[in-house]
Backbone as a printed PyTorch tensor [residue, N CA C, xyz], in Angstrom:
tensor([[[ 21.0590, -22.4620,   1.3870],
         [ 22.5000, -21.6560,   2.3760],
         [ 22.0400, -20.8750,   3.6490]],

        [[ 22.3530, -20.7250,   4.4160],
         [ 21.5160, -19.8780,   5.5370],
         [ 23.4760, -18.3290,   5.0830]],

        [[ 22.1170, -17.3140,   5.2160],
         [ 23.5340, -16.0880,   4.7580],
         [ 22.5460, -14.5600,   5.5110]],

        [[ 23.2520, -14.3360,   6.5310],
         [ 22.7160, -13.0390,   7.3210],
         [ 22.6080, -12.1350,   5.9690]],

        [[ 22.0970, -10.4660,   6.6440],
         [ 21.9520,  -9.4380,   5.3100],
         [ 23.0670,  -8.6430,   5.0570]],

        [[ 23.6330,  -9.4500,   5.4360],
         [ 25.1170,  -7.9000,   5.4640],
         [ 25.8150,  -9.1400,   4.7320]],

        [[ 25.6430, -10.0120,   4.7470],
         [ 26.5550, -10.7320,   3.7380],
         [ 26.0600, -11.2820,   2.5700]],

        [[ 24.3680, -11.3480,   2.7090],
         [ 23.5130, -11.1520,   1.4400],
         [ 23.4010, -10.3900,   0.3060]],

        [[ 23.8330,  -9.2110,   0.9640],
         [ 24.1850,  -7.8780,   0.1880],
         [ 24.7340,  -7.7810,  -0.6340]],

        [[ 26.2180,  -7.9950,   0.5570],
         [ 27.5020,  -8.2130,  -0.3360],
         [ 27.5510,  -8.9430,  -1.5820]],

        [[ 26.9610, -10.1420,  -1.4400],
         [ 26.8660, -11.4060,  -2.4490],
         [ 26.3060, -10.2800,  -3.6340]],

        [[ 24.8650, -10.0360,  -3.2110],
         [ 24.2110,  -9.6380,  -4.9660],
         [ 24.6930,  -8.1890,  -4.6700]],

        [[ 26.1540,  -7.2600,  -4.4840],
         [ 26.2990,  -6.6050,  -5.0120],
         [ 27.5510,  -7.2820,  -5.8120]],

        [[ 27.9040,  -8.2370,  -5.6370],
         [ 28.9850,  -9.0770,  -6.0330],
         [ 28.1440,  -9.5060,  -7.5520]],

        [[ 27.1530,  -9.4900,  -7.3950],
         [ 26.4160,  -9.9050,  -9.0290],
         [ 26.5000, -11.5890,  -9.1600]],

        [[ 26.3030, -12.2420,  -7.8960],
         [ 26.5750, -13.5560,  -7.8900],
         [ 25.1120, -14.1600,  -7.5690]],

        [[ 24.6710, -15.5580,  -8.6660],
         [ 23.7570, -15.6290,  -9.0460],
         [ 23.1280, -16.2910,  -7.5990]],

        [[ 23.5810, -17.1300,  -7.1180],
         [ 22.9280, -17.9600,  -5.8070],
         [ 22.9140, -16.0770,  -5.0720]],

        [[ 23.0870, -15.4970,  -4.8660],
         [ 22.8250, -14.4780,  -3.8570],
         [ 21.4420, -14.0400,  -4.3300]],

        [[ 20.7020, -13.7350,  -5.3180],
         [ 19.6100, -13.6610,  -5.8740],
         [ 18.7160, -14.3240,  -5.9240]],

        [[ 19.0130, -15.9990,  -5.6570],
         [ 18.1100, -16.4730,  -5.9980],
         [ 17.6870, -17.1440,  -4.1710]],

        [[ 18.6200, -16.9090,  -2.8510],
         [ 18.3930, -16.4080,  -1.9590],
         [ 17.3450, -15.2440,  -1.8210]],

        [[ 17.3720, -14.3480,  -2.6080],
         [ 16.7810, -12.8120,  -2.0830],
         [ 15.3640, -12.6080,  -2.7800]],

        [[ 15.2450, -13.9110,  -3.6930],
         [ 14.0650, -14.1770,  -4.2780],
         [ 13.4610, -15.0970,  -3.3670]],

        [[ 13.6410, -16.3150,  -2.5720],
         [ 13.2600, -16.9060,  -1.8460],
         [ 12.9000, -16.3950,  -0.8630]],

        [[ 13.5730, -15.4880,  -0.3350],
         [ 13.2590, -14.7890,   1.0330],
         [ 12.0910, -13.8130,   1.0740]],

        [[ 12.3920, -12.7410,   0.0000],
         [ 11.6110, -11.6730,  -0.2550],
         [ 10.4360, -11.7810,  -1.2550]],

        [[ 10.4790, -12.1650,  -2.2690],
         [  9.6220, -12.7380,  -3.3440],
         [  8.3090, -12.4840,  -2.7390]],

        [[  8.1910, -13.3990,  -1.9480],
         [  5.9950, -13.2010,  -1.4050],
         [  5.9190, -12.2490,  -0.4740]],

        [[  6.6940, -11.4360,  -0.2600],
         [  6.1490, -10.2620,  -0.0280],
         [  6.3690,  -8.7530,  -0.7450]],

        [[  7.3560,  -9.1940,  -2.0170],
         [  7.1100,  -8.4430,  -2.8120],
         [  6.0910,  -8.1090,  -3.7710]],

        [[  5.6700,  -9.3190,  -3.8730],
         [  4.6230, -10.0330,  -4.6560],
         [  3.3860,  -9.1790,  -3.7620]],

        [[  2.8450,  -9.6890,  -2.9540],
         [  1.9090,  -8.9760,  -2.1180],
         [  1.8170,  -7.6040,  -1.7580]],

        [[  2.8760,  -6.9000,  -1.7580],
         [  3.3340,  -5.3280,  -1.8780],
         [  2.4850,  -5.1510,  -3.2030]],

        [[  2.6420,  -5.7950,  -4.1080],
         [  2.6630,  -5.1790,  -5.5920],
         [  1.1350,  -5.5240,  -5.8470]],

        [[  0.9620,  -6.8800,  -5.1780],
         [ -1.2610,  -7.0840,  -5.5480],
         [ -1.9550,  -5.7870,  -3.9400]],

        [[ -1.5250,  -5.6800,  -3.7140],
         [ -2.0820,  -4.8230,  -2.6240],
         [ -2.0310,  -3.4850,  -3.7800]],

        [[ -1.2610,  -2.6660,  -4.5170],
         [ -1.4770,  -1.5090,  -5.5360],
         [ -2.8500,  -2.0020,  -6.7400]],

        [[ -2.0670,  -3.2670,  -7.7170],
         [ -2.7500,  -3.3380,  -8.7830],
         [ -2.5010,  -4.8880,  -8.8270]],

        [[ -3.5470,  -6.1480,  -8.3270],
         [ -3.2030,  -7.4270,  -8.4150],
         [ -3.2370,  -8.2360, -10.0300]],

        [[ -3.5970,  -7.3750, -11.0380],
         [ -3.1050,  -7.3690, -12.3130],
         [ -2.1430,  -7.4170, -12.8600]],

        [[ -1.3690,  -6.6390, -12.1740],
         [  0.0030,  -5.5170, -12.6510],
         [  0.8410,  -6.6610, -11.2170]],

        [[  0.8370,  -7.5280, -10.6090],
         [  1.4450,  -7.5320,  -9.4730],
         [  2.7190,  -8.3210,  -9.8700]],

        [[  2.3880,  -9.9690, -10.6140],
         [  3.7270, -10.5120, -11.5280],
         [  4.6930,  -9.8420, -12.2800]],

        [[  4.2660,  -9.0150, -12.7530],
         [  4.9150,  -8.1520, -14.2710],
         [  5.9670,  -7.2410, -13.0430]],

        [[  5.3870,  -6.7670, -12.3270],
         [  5.9500,  -5.3830, -11.1480],
         [  7.0090,  -6.2000, -10.3670]],

        [[  6.8190,  -7.2280,  -9.8560],
         [  7.8740,  -8.1910,  -9.3820],
         [  9.0660,  -8.5830, -10.5380]],

        [[  8.9690,  -8.7220, -11.7150],
         [  9.9340,  -9.2500, -12.4800],
         [ 10.2930,  -7.2830, -12.9890]],

        [[ 10.0790,  -6.4010, -12.9010],
         [ 10.3670,  -5.2690, -13.4420],
         [ 11.1390,  -4.9720, -12.0430]],

        [[ 10.8450,  -4.9960, -11.0880],
         [ 11.3780,  -5.0610, -10.0760],
         [ 12.8130,  -4.9150,  -9.9990]],

        [[ 13.2100,  -6.4700, -10.0040],
         [ 14.3740,  -7.7040, -10.1710],
         [ 15.4360,  -6.8780, -11.1610]],

        [[ 15.2730,  -6.8610, -12.0450],
         [ 15.5340,  -5.7070, -13.2740],
         [ 16.3080,  -4.6390, -12.7060]],

        [[ 15.6530,  -3.7240, -11.9500],
         [ 15.3680,  -2.5230, -11.4720],
         [ 16.7330,  -2.8770, -10.5060]],

        [[ 16.2380,  -4.1760,  -9.7400],
         [ 17.6820,  -4.3790,  -8.2000],
         [ 18.6270,  -4.9300,  -8.6820]],

        [[ 18.8770,  -5.2180,  -9.8450],
         [ 20.0120,  -5.7580, -10.7680],
         [ 20.3550,  -4.4120, -10.5390]],

        [[ 20.4870,  -3.4670, -11.2270],
         [ 21.3950,  -2.3110, -11.5370],
         [ 21.2690,  -1.3620, -10.7540]],

        [[ 20.5600,  -1.5620,  -9.6380],
         [ 20.5050,  -0.3060,  -8.2580],
         [ 21.0730,  -0.7490,  -7.4180]],

        [[ 21.4420,  -2.2490,  -7.3120],
         [ 21.8390,  -2.6910,  -5.8220],
         [ 23.0730,  -2.2720,  -5.9010]],

        [[ 24.3210,  -1.5130,  -6.4010],
         [ 25.2720,  -1.3910,  -5.9380],
         [ 25.0740,   0.2470,  -5.4880]],

        [[ 23.6670,   0.4780,  -5.1750],
         [ 23.7420,   1.6810,  -4.5540],
         [ 22.9220,   1.8010,  -3.0460]],

        [[ 22.5750,   0.6760,  -2.9520],
         [ 21.9160,   0.3240,  -1.6200],
         [ 23.1000,   0.4660,  -0.5760]],

        [[ 22.8010,   1.4840,   0.1520],
         [ 23.6130,   1.8250,   1.4890],
         [ 23.3080,   1.1390,   2.8250]],

        [[ 22.1190,   0.7650,   2.4300],
         [ 21.4000,   0.2740,   4.1470],
         [ 21.3080,   1.0010,   5.1370]],

        [[ 20.0060,   2.1830,   4.6180],
         [ 19.7580,   3.0870,   5.3230],
         [ 18.6200,   2.4530,   5.9490]],

        [[ 17.6640,   1.9030,   5.0800],
         [ 16.2730,   0.5500,   5.0760],
         [ 17.1580,  -0.5090,   5.5640]],

        [[ 16.3580,  -1.4910,   5.8590],
         [ 16.8600,  -2.4230,   5.3280],
         [ 16.4220,  -3.3170,   4.2470]],

        [[ 17.0010,  -4.6900,   3.9930],
         [ 16.7290,  -5.1140,   2.4430],
         [ 15.2670,  -4.6410,   1.8700]],

        [[ 14.7900,  -5.9250,   3.0690],
         [ 13.2560,  -6.0950,   2.2780],
         [ 12.7050,  -4.9310,   2.2520]],

        [[ 12.3290,  -3.8720,   2.8350],
         [ 12.1630,  -2.7270,   2.9600],
         [ 12.7830,  -2.3280,   1.4350]],

        [[ 13.3010,  -1.9980,   1.1130],
         [ 14.3340,  -1.1830,  -0.0270],
         [ 13.3350,  -2.1960,  -1.4980]],

        [[ 14.3010,  -3.4730,  -0.6460],
         [ 13.1470,  -4.3400,  -2.0530],
         [ 11.5010,  -3.9820,  -2.3990]],

        [[ 10.9710,  -3.8630,  -1.0680],
         [  9.6800,  -3.6200,  -1.3890],
         [  9.1810,  -2.3310,  -2.2100]],

        [[ 10.0040,  -0.9370,  -1.3730],
         [  9.7600,   0.2030,  -1.9870],
         [ 10.0130,  -0.2080,  -3.6220]],

        [[ 11.1770,  -0.7720,  -4.3960],
         [ 11.2330,  -0.7410,  -6.0370],
         [ 10.2560,  -1.2620,  -6.0630]],

        [[  9.2880,  -2.5550,  -5.6440],
         [  8.6580,  -3.3080,  -5.9600],
         [  7.1180,  -2.3450,  -6.4720]],

        [[  6.9420,  -1.3430,  -5.5420],
         [  6.2060,  -0.7520,  -5.4120],
         [  5.6580,   0.4710,  -6.4470]],

        [[  7.1250,   0.8390,  -6.5490],
         [  7.7890,   2.1310,  -7.3920],
         [  6.6400,   1.2550,  -8.8150]],

        [[  7.7560,   0.1230,  -9.4060],
         [  7.2370,  -0.8730, -10.7240],
         [  6.0000,  -0.8480, -10.9130]],

        [[  4.8430,  -1.2210, -10.0400],
         [  4.0030,  -1.5970,  -9.9150],
         [  3.2490,  -0.1300, -10.0510]],

        [[  3.3780,   0.8050,  -9.5590],
         [  3.1370,   2.1990, -10.2490],
         [  3.1810,   2.7900, -11.5220]],

        [[  4.5600,   2.1190, -11.7130],
         [  4.8950,   2.8230, -13.0260],
         [  4.1310,   1.9690, -14.0420]],

        [[  3.3800,   1.1490, -14.0280],
         [  3.3270,  -0.3240, -14.9980],
         [  1.5070,   0.4810, -15.0420]],

        [[  1.3050,   1.1310, -13.9260],
         [ -0.6680,   1.4500, -13.8320],
         [ -0.0150,   2.7950, -14.6470]],

        [[  1.0100,   3.9180, -14.6360],
         [  1.1480,   5.0270, -15.3290],
         [  0.9640,   4.5030, -16.4040]],

        [[  2.2950,   3.4110, -16.9740],
         [  1.9870,   3.5070, -18.4070],
         [  0.8300,   2.8390, -18.8950]],

        [[ -0.0960,   2.2590, -18.6790],
         [ -1.1050,   1.9320, -18.8440],
         [ -2.5350,   2.8720, -19.0520]],

        [[ -2.0380,   3.9410, -18.3170],
         [ -3.4520,   5.1130, -17.8320],
         [ -2.5490,   6.3540, -18.2670]],

        [[ -1.9120,   6.6390, -19.0390],
         [ -0.9350,   7.8630, -19.1100],
         [ -1.7500,   9.3300, -18.7940]],

        [[ -3.2860,   9.4010, -18.9420],
         [ -3.4060,  10.2440, -19.2250],
         [ -4.5650,  10.7890, -18.0190]],

        [[ -4.4230,   9.7960, -16.7000],
         [ -4.8860,   9.2020, -15.6680],
         [ -3.7520,  10.3150, -14.6240]],

        [[ -4.7520,  11.4150, -14.0400],
         [ -3.6550,  12.0090, -13.1840],
         [ -3.9810,  11.2280, -11.9210]],

        [[ -3.1970,  11.6730, -10.8260],
         [ -2.5880,  10.9930,  -9.4900],
         [ -3.8540,  12.2870,  -8.8190]],

        [[ -4.2710,  13.2900,  -9.3230],
         [ -4.4780,  14.1390,  -8.3320],
         [ -5.7380,  13.6900,  -8.2520]],

        [[ -6.8700,  13.7900,  -6.9660],
         [ -7.9010,  13.0350,  -6.6270],
         [ -8.6390,  13.7720,  -7.1700]],

        [[-10.3930,  13.9500,  -8.0700],
         [-10.8190,  14.3170,  -8.2200],
         [-11.9970,  14.6860,  -7.1040]],

        [[-12.5580,  15.8150,  -7.8440],
         [-13.6640,  16.3340,  -6.5720],
         [-14.6290,  15.4050,  -6.7900]],

        [[-15.1370,  14.3590,  -7.3030],
         [-16.4250,  13.9430,  -7.1550],
         [-16.2110,  12.6780,  -6.0110]],

        [[-15.4180,  11.9660,  -5.7260],
         [-14.6980,  11.2490,  -4.9630],
         [-14.6170,  11.9010,  -3.7160]],

        [[-15.3540,  13.2150,  -2.9650],
         [-15.3960,  13.0490,  -1.8690],
         [-16.6790,  13.4700,  -1.1620]],

        [[-17.3560,  12.1310,  -2.1700],
         [-18.7360,  11.9590,  -1.3570],
         [-18.7510,  11.1330,   0.0580]],

        [[-17.6420,  10.5810,   0.4810],
         [-17.8520,   9.8970,   1.3950],
         [-17.7850,  10.9720,   2.5390]],

        [[-17.0330,  12.1040,   2.3490],
         [-16.8630,  13.4560,   3.0310],
         [-17.9020,  13.4610,   4.0640]],

        [[-18.4660,  13.2630,   2.6770],
         [-19.7430,  14.7320,   2.8070],
         [-20.7860,  14.0460,   3.3620]],

        [[-20.8830,  12.1340,   3.5320],
         [-22.0130,  11.6970,   4.1480],
         [-21.4200,  11.3520,   5.5950]],

        [[-20.1560,  11.8940,   5.8380],
         [-19.6240,  11.1920,   7.3390],
         [-20.0740,  12.9650,   8.3450]],

        [[-19.8910,  14.1120,   7.5930],
         [-20.4830,  15.2430,   8.6110],
         [-21.3690,  16.3150,   7.6920]],

        [[-21.6300,  17.2180,   8.9170],
         [-22.5910,  17.8780,   8.0280],
         [-22.0180,  19.4760,   7.6690]],

        [[-22.8120,  20.5270,   7.4990],
         [-22.0910,  21.7750,   6.8180],
         [-21.2730,  22.5410,   8.1130]],

        [[-21.4750,  21.8690,   9.5020],
         [-21.1340,  22.3830,  10.7420],
         [-19.5170,  21.5160,  10.9290]],

        [[-19.6710,  20.6400,  10.0940],
         [-18.1590,  19.4910,  10.3070],
         [-18.4100,  18.7870,  11.9350]],

        [[-19.8390,  18.2980,  12.0320],
         [-20.6190,  18.1290,  12.9010],
         [-20.0860,  16.0650,  12.2560]],

        [[-20.4410,  15.0310,  12.9330],
         [-21.0010,  13.7630,  12.9780],
         [-21.7210,  13.6690,  12.5270]],

        [[-23.0100,  12.9330,  11.4260],
         [-23.9610,  13.1340,  10.8930],
         [-24.9450,  12.0660,  11.4630]],

        [[-24.3550,  11.0360,  12.2330],
         [-24.6880,   9.8850,  12.9070],
         [-23.8830,   9.5710,  14.3170]],

        [[-24.0440,   9.0040,  14.7800],
         [-23.0180,   8.4760,  16.1760],
         [-22.2760,   7.5250,  15.9900]],

        [[-20.7090,   7.9260,  16.7000],
         [-20.1350,   7.0870,  15.7100],
         [-20.1610,   5.7280,  16.4420]],

        [[-20.1100,   4.5130,  15.3110],
         [-20.0270,   3.3390,  15.7320],
         [-19.0960,   3.1840,  16.8940]],

        [[-19.6920,   2.2910,  17.6790],
         [-18.4350,   2.1860,  18.6550],
         [-17.9070,   0.4770,  18.2370]],

        [[-16.5770,   0.1480,  17.7490],
         [-15.7820,  -1.0030,  17.5980],
         [-15.3190,  -1.7520,  18.5700]],

        [[-15.2410,  -2.9010,  18.9350],
         [-14.5280,  -3.9760,  20.0380],
         [-14.5090,  -5.1300,  19.2940]],

        [[-13.1840,  -5.5390,  19.4080],
         [-13.0780,  -7.2040,  19.2820],
         [-12.4370,  -8.2250,  20.0540]],

        [[-13.1340,  -8.1290,  21.5170],
         [-12.9900,  -8.3570,  22.7150],
         [-14.1220,  -9.6150,  22.5670]],

        [[-15.0910, -10.3050,  22.0100],
         [-15.5350, -10.9580,  21.9200],
         [-15.7800, -12.3460,  21.3760]],

        [[-15.9120, -12.8810,  21.3630],
         [-16.0100, -14.6600,  20.4580],
         [-16.4030, -14.4170,  19.1980]],

        [[-17.6120, -13.7260,  19.5590],
         [-18.7110, -13.3590,  18.3330],
         [-17.8810, -12.5320,  17.2530]],

        [[-16.9140, -11.3580,  18.1600],
         [-16.5810, -10.3750,  17.0460],
         [-15.1020, -11.3150,  16.7150]],

        [[-14.3470, -11.8930,  17.4510],
         [-13.3790, -12.7030,  16.8620],
         [-13.5350, -13.3150,  15.4980]],

        [[-14.8030, -14.4250,  15.8000],
         [-15.0090, -14.9690,  14.7470],
         [-15.5080, -14.2240,  13.4520]],

        [[-16.2110, -13.0360,  13.7780],
         [-16.3960, -12.4310,  12.6490],
         [-15.0230, -11.9790,  11.2730]],

        [[-13.6960, -11.5480,  12.4450],
         [-12.3080, -11.2100,  12.2410],
         [-12.3710, -11.4120,  10.6330]],

        [[-12.6410, -12.8840,  10.1010],
         [-12.4230, -13.1980,   8.2500],
         [-13.3330, -12.2840,   7.5670]],

        [[-14.3720, -12.2460,   7.8160],
         [-15.4380, -11.4310,   7.2390],
         [-15.4170, -10.0340,   7.4460]],

        [[-14.3210,  -9.1100,   8.4210],
         [-14.4140,  -7.8890,   8.3740],
         [-12.9390,  -8.3440,   7.4720]],

        [[-12.0480,  -8.9720,   7.3240],
         [-11.2730,  -8.9590,   6.2390],
         [-11.1650,  -9.0370,   4.9270]],

        [[-12.4800,  -9.6370,   4.5470],
         [-12.8860,  -9.8300,   3.5940],
         [-13.9610,  -8.5740,   2.2920]],

        [[-14.5640,  -7.6990,   3.6690],
         [-14.8130,  -6.2020,   3.3740],
         [-13.9730,  -5.8180,   2.9050]],

        [[-13.1430,  -5.6200,   3.8700],
         [-11.5530,  -4.7030,   3.8120],
         [-10.9210,  -5.1410,   2.2450]],

        [[-10.9210,  -6.3930,   1.9590],
         [-10.5060,  -6.4830,   0.7520],
         [-11.2980,  -5.6900,  -0.3500]],

        [[-12.2320,  -6.2580,  -0.5900],
         [-13.2410,  -5.7030,  -1.3690],
         [-13.0220,  -4.3140,  -1.3550]],

        [[-13.2520,  -3.4620,  -0.1110],
         [-13.2130,  -2.0380,  -0.0650],
         [-11.5580,  -1.5040,  -1.2100]],

        [[-10.5350,  -2.1340,  -0.4030],
         [ -8.7210,  -1.5640,  -1.4020],
         [ -9.1810,  -2.3400,  -2.6420]],

        [[-10.0610,  -3.1410,  -3.5180],
         [-10.0430,  -3.2710,  -4.7230],
         [-11.1000,  -2.2990,  -5.4390]],

        [[-11.8820,  -1.3830,  -4.9010],
         [-12.7360,  -0.6580,  -5.5300],
         [-11.9670,   0.9310,  -5.4510]],

        [[-10.8650,   1.2770,  -4.3090],
         [ -9.9860,   2.1220,  -4.5770],
         [ -9.3900,   2.8060,  -5.8310]],

        [[ -8.9600,   4.0380,  -6.2330],
         [ -8.6400,   4.2420,  -7.2680],
         [ -7.0710,   4.0630,  -6.8140]],

        [[ -6.1080,   3.4070,  -7.5600],
         [ -4.8560,   3.3910,  -7.2570],
         [ -3.6840,   4.0890,  -6.4530]],

        [[ -4.2850,   5.6670,  -6.6370],
         [ -3.1300,   6.6680,  -5.8260],
         [ -4.2460,   6.3890,  -4.0420]],

        [[ -5.6000,   6.5440,  -4.2400],
         [ -5.7210,   6.4460,  -3.0370],
         [ -5.5630,   4.8550,  -2.4590]],

        [[ -5.3060,   4.0920,  -2.9140],
         [ -5.1890,   2.3550,  -2.8190],
         [ -3.9030,   2.6390,  -2.1040]],

        [[ -2.6140,   2.9250,  -2.9000],
         [ -1.3800,   3.0040,  -2.6180],
         [ -1.0850,   3.8330,  -1.4660]],

        [[ -1.7370,   5.0140,  -1.2250],
         [ -1.4370,   6.0260,  -0.0440],
         [ -1.7630,   4.8000,   1.2870]],

        [[ -3.0900,   4.4850,   1.1410],
         [ -3.7380,   4.1040,   2.3980],
         [ -2.6770,   2.6330,   2.8970]],

        [[ -2.7200,   1.5670,   1.9660],
         [ -1.7120,   0.6360,   2.2220],
         [ -0.1250,   0.8710,   2.6790]],

        [[  0.4660,   1.8060,   1.8600],
         [  1.9850,   2.0350,   2.2600],
         [  1.7000,   2.7470,   3.5760]],

        [[  0.7650,   3.4950,   4.2590],
         [  0.4330,   3.9450,   5.7280],
         [  0.5420,   3.5740,   6.8600]],

        [[ -0.3350,   2.8570,   6.6130],
         [ -1.4490,   1.9590,   6.9920],
         [ -0.9880,   0.2970,   7.7560]],

        [[ -0.6830,   0.1210,   6.5710],
         [ -0.5000,  -1.7650,   6.1050],
         [  1.1470,  -1.8930,   6.3820]],

        [[  1.1250,  -1.0310,   5.6330],
         [  3.0230,  -1.4180,   5.6600],
         [  3.2600,  -0.0480,   5.5350]],

        [[  3.7330,   0.6470,   6.9090],
         [  4.1240,   1.2970,   7.5800],
         [  5.2060,   2.0760,   6.6400]],

        [[  5.5430,   3.4700,   5.8870],
         [  6.1170,   3.7780,   5.2840],
         [  6.0400,   5.1110,   6.0700]],

        [[  7.0250,   6.0540,   5.7860],
         [  7.0150,   7.6040,   6.5230],
         [  6.8110,   8.1630,   4.6400]],

        [[  6.1500,   9.1920,   5.2550],
         [  4.9800,  10.4080,   4.2040],
         [  6.4300,  10.3700,   3.4050]],

        [[  7.4520,  11.0850,   3.4500],
         [  8.2950,  11.1060,   2.6910],
         [  8.6870,  10.2700,   1.4200]],

        [[  8.7230,   8.9250,   2.3370],
         [  9.2000,   7.5130,   1.3690],
         [  7.7830,   7.4650,   0.7950]],

        [[  6.6860,   7.8550,   1.0160],
         [  5.5500,   7.5170,   0.0030],
         [  5.4950,   8.2620,  -1.1650]],

        [[  5.5830,   9.5990,  -0.8640],
         [  5.6440,  10.6240,  -1.6550],
         [  6.5920,  10.2030,  -2.7320]],

        [[  8.2280,   9.8540,  -2.3450],
         [  8.5570,   9.5010,  -3.3260],
         [  8.7310,   8.7030,  -4.2170]],

        [[  7.7930,   7.6730,  -3.8300],
         [  7.0810,   6.6340,  -4.4720],
         [  6.3730,   6.4850,  -5.2880]],

        [[  5.6000,   7.3540,  -4.9790],
         [  4.1870,   7.5020,  -6.0810],
         [  4.2420,   8.9280,  -6.7060]],

        [[  6.1580,   9.6910,  -6.8470],
         [  6.1560,  10.6760,  -6.8550],
         [  4.9030,  12.1330,  -7.4460]],

        [[  4.2400,  11.4250,  -5.6780],
         [  3.3180,  13.2230,  -5.4750],
         [  4.0600,  14.0580,  -4.4570]],

        [[  3.0300,  15.5280,  -4.6050],
         [  3.2880,  15.8720,  -3.0810],
         [  2.4210,  15.8820,  -1.6340]],

        [[  3.4370,  16.5930,  -1.1200],
         [  2.6270,  16.0510,   0.1560],
         [  1.8890,  16.5290,   0.5260]],

        [[  0.7710,  17.7420,  -0.4640],
         [ -0.0820,  18.0650,   0.0380],
         [ -0.9250,  16.6390,  -1.0940]],

        [[ -0.5320,  16.4590,  -1.9670],
         [ -1.6070,  15.5560,  -2.7810],
         [ -1.9910,  14.1360,  -1.9610]],

        [[ -0.3870,  13.3950,  -1.2570],
         [ -0.9590,  12.5330,   0.1010],
         [ -1.5520,  12.4650,   1.0360]],

        [[ -1.5280,  13.6590,   1.3350],
         [ -2.4620,  13.9500,   2.5740],
         [ -4.0600,  13.7110,   1.9710]],

        [[ -4.0710,  14.4730,   0.7640],
         [ -5.6680,  14.2200,   0.2000],
         [ -5.8940,  12.9650,   0.1730]],

        [[ -4.8450,  12.0740,  -1.0970],
         [ -5.1560,  10.8170,  -0.7340],
         [ -5.6450,  10.0270,  -0.0530]],

        [[ -4.6300,  10.4260,   1.5110],
         [ -4.7970,   9.0600,   2.2490],
         [ -5.8500,   9.3490,   3.1140]],

        [[ -6.7060,  11.0090,   3.2700],
         [ -7.8840,  11.2990,   3.8520],
         [ -9.0910,  10.9300,   3.0740]],

        [[ -9.0070,  10.8870,   1.7860],
         [-10.2850,  10.0400,   1.6540],
         [-10.2110,   8.2180,   1.3710]],

        [[ -9.0680,   8.3720,   1.0650],
         [ -8.9540,   6.5490,   1.4660],
         [ -9.5480,   6.1190,   2.4980]],

        [[ -8.9580,   6.7310,   4.1810],
         [ -9.4820,   6.4460,   4.8170],
         [-10.7430,   6.7310,   5.5030]],

        [[-11.4030,   8.1450,   4.7280],
         [-12.8460,   8.2130,   4.4100],
         [-13.7630,   6.8820,   4.1650]],

        [[-13.4610,   6.5270,   3.4160],
         [-13.8740,   5.5210,   2.5030],
         [-14.0390,   4.0100,   3.4500]],

        [[-12.8080,   4.1820,   4.0640],
         [-12.6040,   3.0070,   5.1230],
         [-13.4680,   3.2880,   6.2850]],

        [[-13.4820,   4.2140,   6.7860],
         [-14.1160,   4.0850,   8.2290],
         [-15.9740,   3.8620,   7.5210]],

        [[-15.7750,   4.4690,   6.5120],
         [-17.7390,   4.2560,   6.3180],
         [-18.0800,   2.8850,   6.2210]],

        [[-16.8120,   2.0180,   5.5540],
         [-17.1890,   0.6400,   5.1040],
         [-16.8850,   0.3000,   6.9890]],

        [[-16.3510,   0.3350,   8.0200],
         [-16.2680,  -0.4290,   8.9790],
         [-16.9900,   0.5850,  10.0030]],

        [[-18.0430,   1.5950,   9.5820],
         [-18.8820,   1.8980,  10.4000],
         [-20.4590,   0.6310,  10.0770]],

        [[-20.1970,   0.9550,   9.0960],
         [-21.2780,   0.1550,   8.1900],
         [-21.2330,  -1.4670,   8.7410]],

        [[-19.8180,  -1.5970,   8.7190],
         [-20.1670,  -3.3480,   8.8120],
         [-20.3690,  -3.3490,  10.3540]],

        [[-20.1160,  -2.4820,  11.2000],
         [-20.6040,  -2.5220,  12.6360],
         [-21.5580,  -2.6120,  12.9700]],

        [[-22.6020,  -1.6650,  12.2590],
         [-23.9990,  -1.6810,  12.4240],
         [-24.5500,  -2.5500,  12.1020]],

        [[-24.6480,  -3.3520,  10.7140],
         [-25.2040,  -4.1840,   9.7780],
         [-24.8420,  -5.8260,   9.7630]],

        [[-23.3220,  -5.6650,   9.6630],
         [-22.8670,  -7.2720,   9.7770],
         [-22.7860,  -7.3410,   8.3000]],

        [[-23.0190,  -5.9070,   7.5120],
         [-22.7630,  -6.4860,   5.8030],
         [-21.6590,  -5.5840,   5.5970]],

        [[-20.5030,  -5.6120,   4.0960],
         [-19.9720,  -4.9390,   4.0150],
         [-20.5600,  -3.2700,   3.6850]]])
């Protein structure tokens, strides 16, 4: 059945099973992908939790964002909740110990320790290497602490506003900025190293 978003929302609010089936087929893949970016291990459970939350909350959907964006936000929130339940004593405040990336990039005066590598993707060789670069990025994302990974993914890969990210992750704007800075520093180091050596 072909149904536009407005009709789908109305059908979801009316609790029609067919509407939920359509929504799952249409948006389930994006929801699962969003959850995997935060925690691959919790992704499937998070999507299930998200659908339960959606059933309860759909009547409050006002259309300020697209239905897809709203569903993904709930999914990411569900994923993060599962992480919190698993490690209730782990703070989302980034530790000072993970600031090594910044120390490696700058000297005490704030200048680059090494020249910035020039990146480019206009040559055939670079295009052929794109899959290797993606593999390196996937490995980096997997090693980042969950809060940093979430901040980076939600900002740079699935663009959301800082306010939305802070609300979803339940952090302050200052925490968000620190998390994003740390994650981007790690990403920059990886990309620069890859550009110079061809390895992650």
